[in-house]
Amino acid sequence: MCPPAHFQVTYSINPWMDPAKPVDTAVALLQWEDLRDRYRALGHTVEILEPVPGLPDMVFSANGATVVDGKVFGARFANAERWDEAPAHLEWFRAHGYTEIHEPEHVNEGEGDFTPTASWVLAGAGFRSSPAVRAEAQEFFGRPVIGLELIDPRYYHLDTALAVLDGDEVMYYPEAFSAGSRAVLARMFPDALLATEDDARAFGLNAVSDGLHVILPVQATGLVQPLRERGFEPVPVDMSELHKAGGSVKCVTQELRD
């Protein structure tokens, strides 16, 4: 996780970002600290990436890399405003003993568009990451990479439209995907939890699950009971200040799958 010390919205690279709407950095920091503390209270270790001045979106640390089996697949951001985040992430990994690190040839925004399940790596494209990166990632990770096409600009990253709950169990918002990708998802995950538009719009799919606890935005009320019925324990948190830049729980959380 990376503290939102320099968080602000001074440009717009997704439909949620409006530089005319004020951002309260102090409130964003309090919300971020609450999420960090909840992870620790649940028994998880939280590593801290130091924020860099001039990179207001660095708080969205999920975008900086994808880690699977201890292998680090770096990011190559689509927008110039975020280009300098990628080397900052790779520097952290090198300093912390990671040796299998790949600097990508093709555009990808880390876990924003790469979502590992137990069996596959799901790969979103349509707004940020290049379809060409799928083969590159598959070769590096040695896992099947399944492409999914996003069609609604509000759900510009895969992690705004789909979340892994446990193993190969997922929840997703079907209308965020192309017809072909919806068919693929239905075939791969016939028992998936399907989110409503209201919960998708509330960033309810920008969630993090440890296999039991599902940390998700407090505004996504419609997902709480369905998750409980499946044996999960919802942990609602308020990340509303970060929503102004198009991100929530998952966007600020990069998972280190060592």
CSV table of C-alpha atoms in Angstrom, one decimal:
chain,number,residue,atom,x,y,z
A,1,MET,CA,0.0,0.0,0.0
A,2,CYS,CA,1.1,3.6,-0.7
A,3,PRO,CA,-0.2,6.4,1.5
A,4,PRO,CA,-2.2,9.1,-0.3
A,5,ALA,CA,0.2,11.9,0.9
A,6,HIS,CA,0.1,13.6,-2.5
A,7,PHE,CA,-3.4,12.5,-3.5
A,8,GLN,CA,-5.4,15.0,-5.6
A,9,VAL,CA,-7.3,15.1,-8.8
A,10,THR,CA,-5.6,17.6,-11.1
A,11,TYR,CA,-6.2,15.7,-14.4
A,12,SER,CA,-8.9,13.4,-15.8
A,13,ILE,CA,-7.9,9.9,-17.3
A,14,ASN,CA,-11.2,8.1,-16.4
A,15,PRO,CA,-14.9,9.1,-16.2
A,16,TRP,CA,-14.8,9.4,-12.4
A,17,MET,CA,-12.1,12.1,-12.3
A,18,ASP,CA,-13.2,15.7,-12.2
A,19,PRO,CA,-10.5,18.3,-11.4
A,20,ALA,CA,-13.3,20.8,-10.6
A,21,LYS,CA,-14.4,18.7,-7.6
A,22,PRO,CA,-12.3,19.3,-4.5
A,23,VAL,CA,-10.4,16.4,-2.9
A,24,ASP,CA,-9.7,16.4,0.9
A,25,THR,CA,-6.3,14.7,1.2
A,26,ALA,CA,-6.6,14.6,5.0
A,27,VAL,CA,-9.9,12.6,4.7
A,28,ALA,CA,-8.3,10.3,2.1
A,29,LEU,CA,-5.4,9.6,4.4
A,30,LEU,CA,-7.8,8.7,7.3
A,31,GLN,CA,-9.8,6.4,5.1
A,32,TRP,CA,-6.6,4.8,3.8
A,33,GLU,CA,-5.3,4.3,7.3
A,34,ASP,CA,-8.5,2.7,8.4
A,35,LEU,CA,-8.2,0.1,5.5
A,36,ARG,CA,-4.5,-0.5,6.4
A,37,ASP,CA,-5.4,-1.1,10.1
A,38,ARG,CA,-8.3,-3.4,9.2
A,39,TYR,CA,-5.9,-5.6,7.1
A,40,ARG,CA,-3.5,-5.8,10.1
A,41,ALA,CA,-6.4,-6.6,12.5
A,42,LEU,CA,-7.3,-9.5,10.2
A,43,GLY,CA,-3.8,-10.8,10.5
A,44,HIS,CA,-2.3,-9.6,7.2
A,45,THR,CA,1.1,-8.0,6.8
A,46,VAL,CA,1.0,-4.6,5.1
A,47,GLU,CA,4.2,-3.4,3.3
A,48,ILE,CA,4.4,0.3,2.7
A,49,LEU,CA,5.6,1.9,-0.6
A,50,GLU,CA,6.8,5.5,0.0
A,51,PRO,CA,4.8,8.1,-2.1
A,52,VAL,CA,6.6,10.2,-4.6
A,53,PRO,CA,5.7,14.0,-4.9
A,54,GLY,CA,4.0,14.8,-8.2
A,55,LEU,CA,2.5,11.3,-8.6
A,56,PRO,CA,-1.0,11.8,-7.1
A,57,ASP,CA,-2.3,8.4,-8.3
A,58,MET,CA,0.5,6.4,-6.7
A,59,VAL,CA,-1.9,5.6,-3.9
A,60,PHE,CA,-3.5,3.1,-6.3
A,61,SER,CA,-0.7,0.7,-5.7
A,62,ALA,CA,-2.5,-2.3,-7.4
A,63,ASN,CA,-1.6,-0.7,-10.7
A,64,GLY,CA,2.2,-0.9,-10.2
A,65,ALA,CA,2.8,-4.6,-10.8
A,66,THR,CA,1.3,-8.1,-10.7
A,67,VAL,CA,2.9,-10.7,-8.4
A,68,VAL,CA,2.2,-14.4,-9.0
A,69,ASP,CA,4.3,-17.2,-7.4
A,70,GLY,CA,6.8,-14.6,-6.3
A,71,LYS,CA,7.3,-13.4,-9.9
A,72,VAL,CA,6.9,-9.7,-10.5
A,73,PHE,CA,5.4,-8.5,-13.8
A,74,GLY,CA,5.9,-4.8,-13.9
A,75,ALA,CA,3.5,-2.1,-15.2
A,76,ARG,CA,3.7,0.1,-18.3
A,77,PHE,CA,1.1,2.8,-17.9
A,78,ALA,CA,-1.0,4.0,-20.7
A,79,ASN,CA,-1.2,7.7,-19.6
A,80,ALA,CA,1.9,9.9,-19.3
A,81,GLU,CA,0.7,11.2,-16.0
A,82,ARG,CA,1.5,7.8,-14.4
A,83,TRP,CA,4.6,6.7,-16.3
A,84,ASP,CA,7.0,7.4,-13.4
A,85,GLU,CA,5.1,5.1,-11.0
A,86,ALA,CA,6.3,2.0,-12.7
A,87,PRO,CA,10.0,2.3,-11.9
A,88,ALA,CA,9.2,3.3,-8.3
A,89,HIS,CA,7.4,0.0,-7.9
A,90,LEU,CA,10.1,-2.1,-9.4
A,91,GLU,CA,12.7,-0.3,-7.2
A,92,TRP,CA,10.7,-1.4,-4.2
A,93,PHE,CA,10.7,-5.0,-5.3
A,94,ARG,CA,14.4,-5.1,-6.0
A,95,ALA,CA,15.1,-3.6,-2.6
A,96,HIS,CA,13.0,-6.3,-1.0
A,97,GLY,CA,14.7,-9.3,-2.5
A,98,TYR,CA,12.6,-10.1,-5.5
A,99,THR,CA,14.7,-11.5,-8.3
A,100,GLU,CA,12.3,-12.7,-11.0
A,101,ILE,CA,11.2,-9.3,-12.3
A,102,HIS,CA,9.9,-8.6,-15.8
A,103,GLU,CA,9.8,-5.1,-17.3
A,104,PRO,CA,7.0,-5.4,-19.8
A,105,GLU,CA,7.1,-4.5,-23.5
A,106,HIS,CA,3.4,-3.9,-23.8
A,107,VAL,CA,1.1,-1.5,-21.9
A,108,ASN,CA,-0.5,-3.0,-18.8
A,109,GLU,CA,-1.6,-1.5,-15.5
A,110,GLY,CA,-0.7,-4.2,-13.1
A,111,GLU,CA,-3.5,-5.7,-11.0
A,112,GLY,CA,-5.8,-3.2,-12.5
A,113,ASP,CA,-6.2,-5.5,-15.5
A,114,PHE,CA,-4.5,-8.7,-14.3
A,115,THR,CA,-6.6,-10.7,-11.8
A,116,PRO,CA,-5.2,-14.1,-10.8
A,117,THR,CA,-7.5,-17.0,-9.7
A,118,ALA,CA,-6.4,-20.4,-8.6
A,119,SER,CA,-6.3,-21.7,-12.1
A,120,TRP,CA,-5.9,-18.8,-14.4
A,121,VAL,CA,-4.8,-15.2,-14.8
A,122,LEU,CA,-7.7,-13.1,-16.1
A,123,ALA,CA,-6.6,-10.1,-18.2
A,124,GLY,CA,-8.8,-7.1,-19.0
A,125,ALA,CA,-8.4,-4.8,-22.0
A,126,GLY,CA,-10.4,-2.2,-23.8
A,127,PHE,CA,-9.4,1.0,-22.1
A,128,ARG,CA,-5.9,0.8,-20.6
A,129,SER,CA,-4.0,-2.5,-21.0
A,130,SER,CA,-3.0,-3.8,-24.4
A,131,PRO,CA,-4.4,-7.2,-25.6
A,132,ALA,CA,-0.8,-7.9,-26.7
A,133,VAL,CA,0.4,-8.1,-23.1
A,134,ARG,CA,-1.5,-11.3,-22.5
A,135,ALA,CA,1.0,-13.5,-24.3
A,136,GLU,CA,3.8,-11.7,-22.7
A,137,ALA,CA,2.3,-12.4,-19.2
A,138,GLN,CA,1.5,-16.0,-20.0
A,139,GLU,CA,5.1,-16.7,-21.0
A,140,PHE,CA,6.4,-15.1,-17.9
A,141,PHE,CA,4.0,-16.5,-15.3
A,142,GLY,CA,3.6,-20.0,-17.0
A,143,ARG,CA,-0.1,-19.8,-16.3
A,144,PRO,CA,-3.0,-19.6,-18.8
A,145,VAL,CA,-4.0,-16.0,-19.4
A,146,ILE,CA,-7.6,-15.4,-20.3
A,147,GLY,CA,-8.6,-12.2,-22.1
A,148,LEU,CA,-11.7,-10.3,-21.2
A,149,GLU,CA,-12.9,-7.2,-23.1
A,150,LEU,CA,-14.2,-4.2,-21.1
A,151,ILE,CA,-16.8,-2.0,-22.9
A,152,ASP,CA,-18.0,0.5,-20.3
A,153,PRO,CA,-15.5,3.4,-19.7
A,154,ARG,CA,-16.7,3.6,-16.1
A,155,TYR,CA,-15.2,0.2,-15.6
A,156,TYR,CA,-11.9,1.0,-17.3
A,157,HIS,CA,-9.9,-1.6,-15.3
A,158,LEU,CA,-10.8,-5.3,-14.8
A,159,ASP,CA,-10.6,-4.8,-11.0
A,160,THR,CA,-13.6,-2.4,-11.1
A,161,ALA,CA,-15.8,-5.0,-12.8
A,162,LEU,CA,-14.6,-8.4,-11.3
A,163,ALA,CA,-13.2,-9.6,-8.0
A,164,VAL,CA,-11.8,-13.0,-7.0
A,165,LEU,CA,-13.5,-14.3,-3.8
A,166,ASP,CA,-11.6,-17.6,-3.3
A,167,GLY,CA,-9.8,-20.0,-5.6
A,168,ASP,CA,-11.8,-19.9,-8.8
A,169,GLU,CA,-14.9,-18.3,-7.2
A,170,VAL,CA,-15.5,-14.7,-8.5
A,171,MET,CA,-18.1,-12.0,-8.5
A,172,TYR,CA,-18.5,-9.6,-11.5
A,173,TYR,CA,-20.8,-7.1,-13.2
A,174,PRO,CA,-21.8,-8.7,-16.6
A,175,GLU,CA,-22.7,-5.4,-18.4
A,176,ALA,CA,-19.1,-4.2,-18.1
A,177,PHE,CA,-18.0,-6.8,-20.6
A,178,SER,CA,-18.4,-7.5,-24.3
A,179,ALA,CA,-20.9,-10.2,-25.3
A,180,GLY,CA,-18.1,-12.7,-26.1
A,181,SER,CA,-16.4,-12.0,-22.7
A,182,ARG,CA,-19.7,-12.5,-20.9
A,183,ALA,CA,-20.1,-15.8,-22.5
A,184,VAL,CA,-16.5,-16.8,-21.5
A,185,LEU,CA,-17.2,-15.7,-17.9
A,186,ALA,CA,-20.5,-17.7,-17.8
A,187,ARG,CA,-18.7,-20.8,-19.0
A,188,MET,CA,-15.7,-20.4,-16.7
A,189,PHE,CA,-17.7,-19.3,-13.6
A,190,PRO,CA,-21.2,-20.7,-13.8
A,191,ASP,CA,-21.8,-20.1,-10.1
A,192,ALA,CA,-20.4,-16.6,-9.9
A,193,LEU,CA,-22.0,-13.9,-7.8
A,194,LEU,CA,-23.4,-11.4,-10.3
A,195,ALA,CA,-23.4,-7.7,-9.1
A,196,THR,CA,-26.1,-5.2,-9.9
A,197,GLU,CA,-25.4,-1.9,-11.6
A,198,ASP,CA,-25.9,-0.1,-8.3
A,199,ASP,CA,-23.2,-2.1,-6.6
A,200,ALA,CA,-20.8,-1.9,-9.5
A,201,ARG,CA,-21.3,1.9,-9.6
A,202,ALA,CA,-20.5,2.0,-5.9
A,203,PHE,CA,-17.1,0.2,-6.6
A,204,GLY,CA,-18.4,-2.9,-4.9
A,205,LEU,CA,-16.3,-5.1,-7.2
A,206,ASN,CA,-13.1,-3.2,-6.3
A,207,ALA,CA,-12.8,-5.5,-3.4
A,208,VAL,CA,-10.2,-7.6,-1.7
A,209,SER,CA,-10.9,-11.1,-0.3
A,210,ASP,CA,-8.6,-13.3,1.8
A,211,GLY,CA,-10.9,-16.3,1.2
A,212,LEU,CA,-13.1,-15.5,4.2
A,213,HIS,CA,-13.2,-11.7,4.7
A,214,VAL,CA,-14.3,-9.6,1.8
A,215,ILE,CA,-13.2,-6.0,2.3
A,216,LEU,CA,-15.4,-3.8,0.1
A,217,PRO,CA,-16.8,-0.2,-0.1
A,218,VAL,CA,-19.6,0.5,2.5
A,219,GLN,CA,-21.7,1.9,-0.3
A,220,ALA,CA,-22.1,-1.5,-2.0
A,221,THR,CA,-24.9,-2.7,0.3
A,222,GLY,CA,-26.4,-5.1,-2.2
A,223,LEU,CA,-23.4,-7.4,-2.0
A,224,VAL,CA,-23.4,-7.9,1.7
A,225,GLN,CA,-26.1,-10.5,2.1
A,226,PRO,CA,-25.2,-12.6,-1.1
A,227,LEU,CA,-21.6,-12.8,0.2
A,228,ARG,CA,-22.8,-13.9,3.6
A,229,GLU,CA,-25.0,-16.6,2.0
A,230,ARG,CA,-21.9,-17.9,0.3
A,231,GLY,CA,-20.0,-18.2,3.6
A,232,PHE,CA,-18.0,-15.0,3.3
A,233,GLU,CA,-17.7,-12.2,5.9
A,234,PRO,CA,-18.2,-8.8,4.4
A,235,VAL,CA,-16.0,-6.0,5.9
A,236,PRO,CA,-17.4,-2.7,4.7
A,237,VAL,CA,-15.1,0.3,4.6
A,238,ASP,CA,-15.5,3.9,3.5
A,239,MET,CA,-13.2,4.9,0.7
A,240,SER,CA,-15.4,7.6,-0.7
A,241,GLU,CA,-12.6,10.2,-1.1
A,242,LEU,CA,-10.6,7.8,-3.2
A,243,HIS,CA,-13.7,7.2,-5.4
A,244,LYS,CA,-13.2,10.7,-6.8
A,245,ALA,CA,-10.2,9.4,-8.7
A,246,GLY,CA,-11.9,6.1,-9.8
A,247,GLY,CA,-10.5,3.7,-7.2
A,248,SER,CA,-11.4,2.0,-4.0
A,249,VAL,CA,-10.3,-0.9,-1.8
A,250,LYS,CA,-8.6,-3.1,-4.5
A,251,CYS,CA,-7.0,-0.2,-6.3
A,252,VAL,CA,-5.1,0.8,-3.2
A,253,THR,CA,-4.0,-2.8,-2.5
A,254,GLN,CA,-1.4,-4.7,-4.3
A,255,GLU,CA,-1.3,-8.4,-3.3
A,256,LEU,CA,2.1,-10.0,-2.9
A,257,ARG,CA,1.5,-13.6,-3.9
A,258,ASP,CA,4.8,-15.1,-2.9
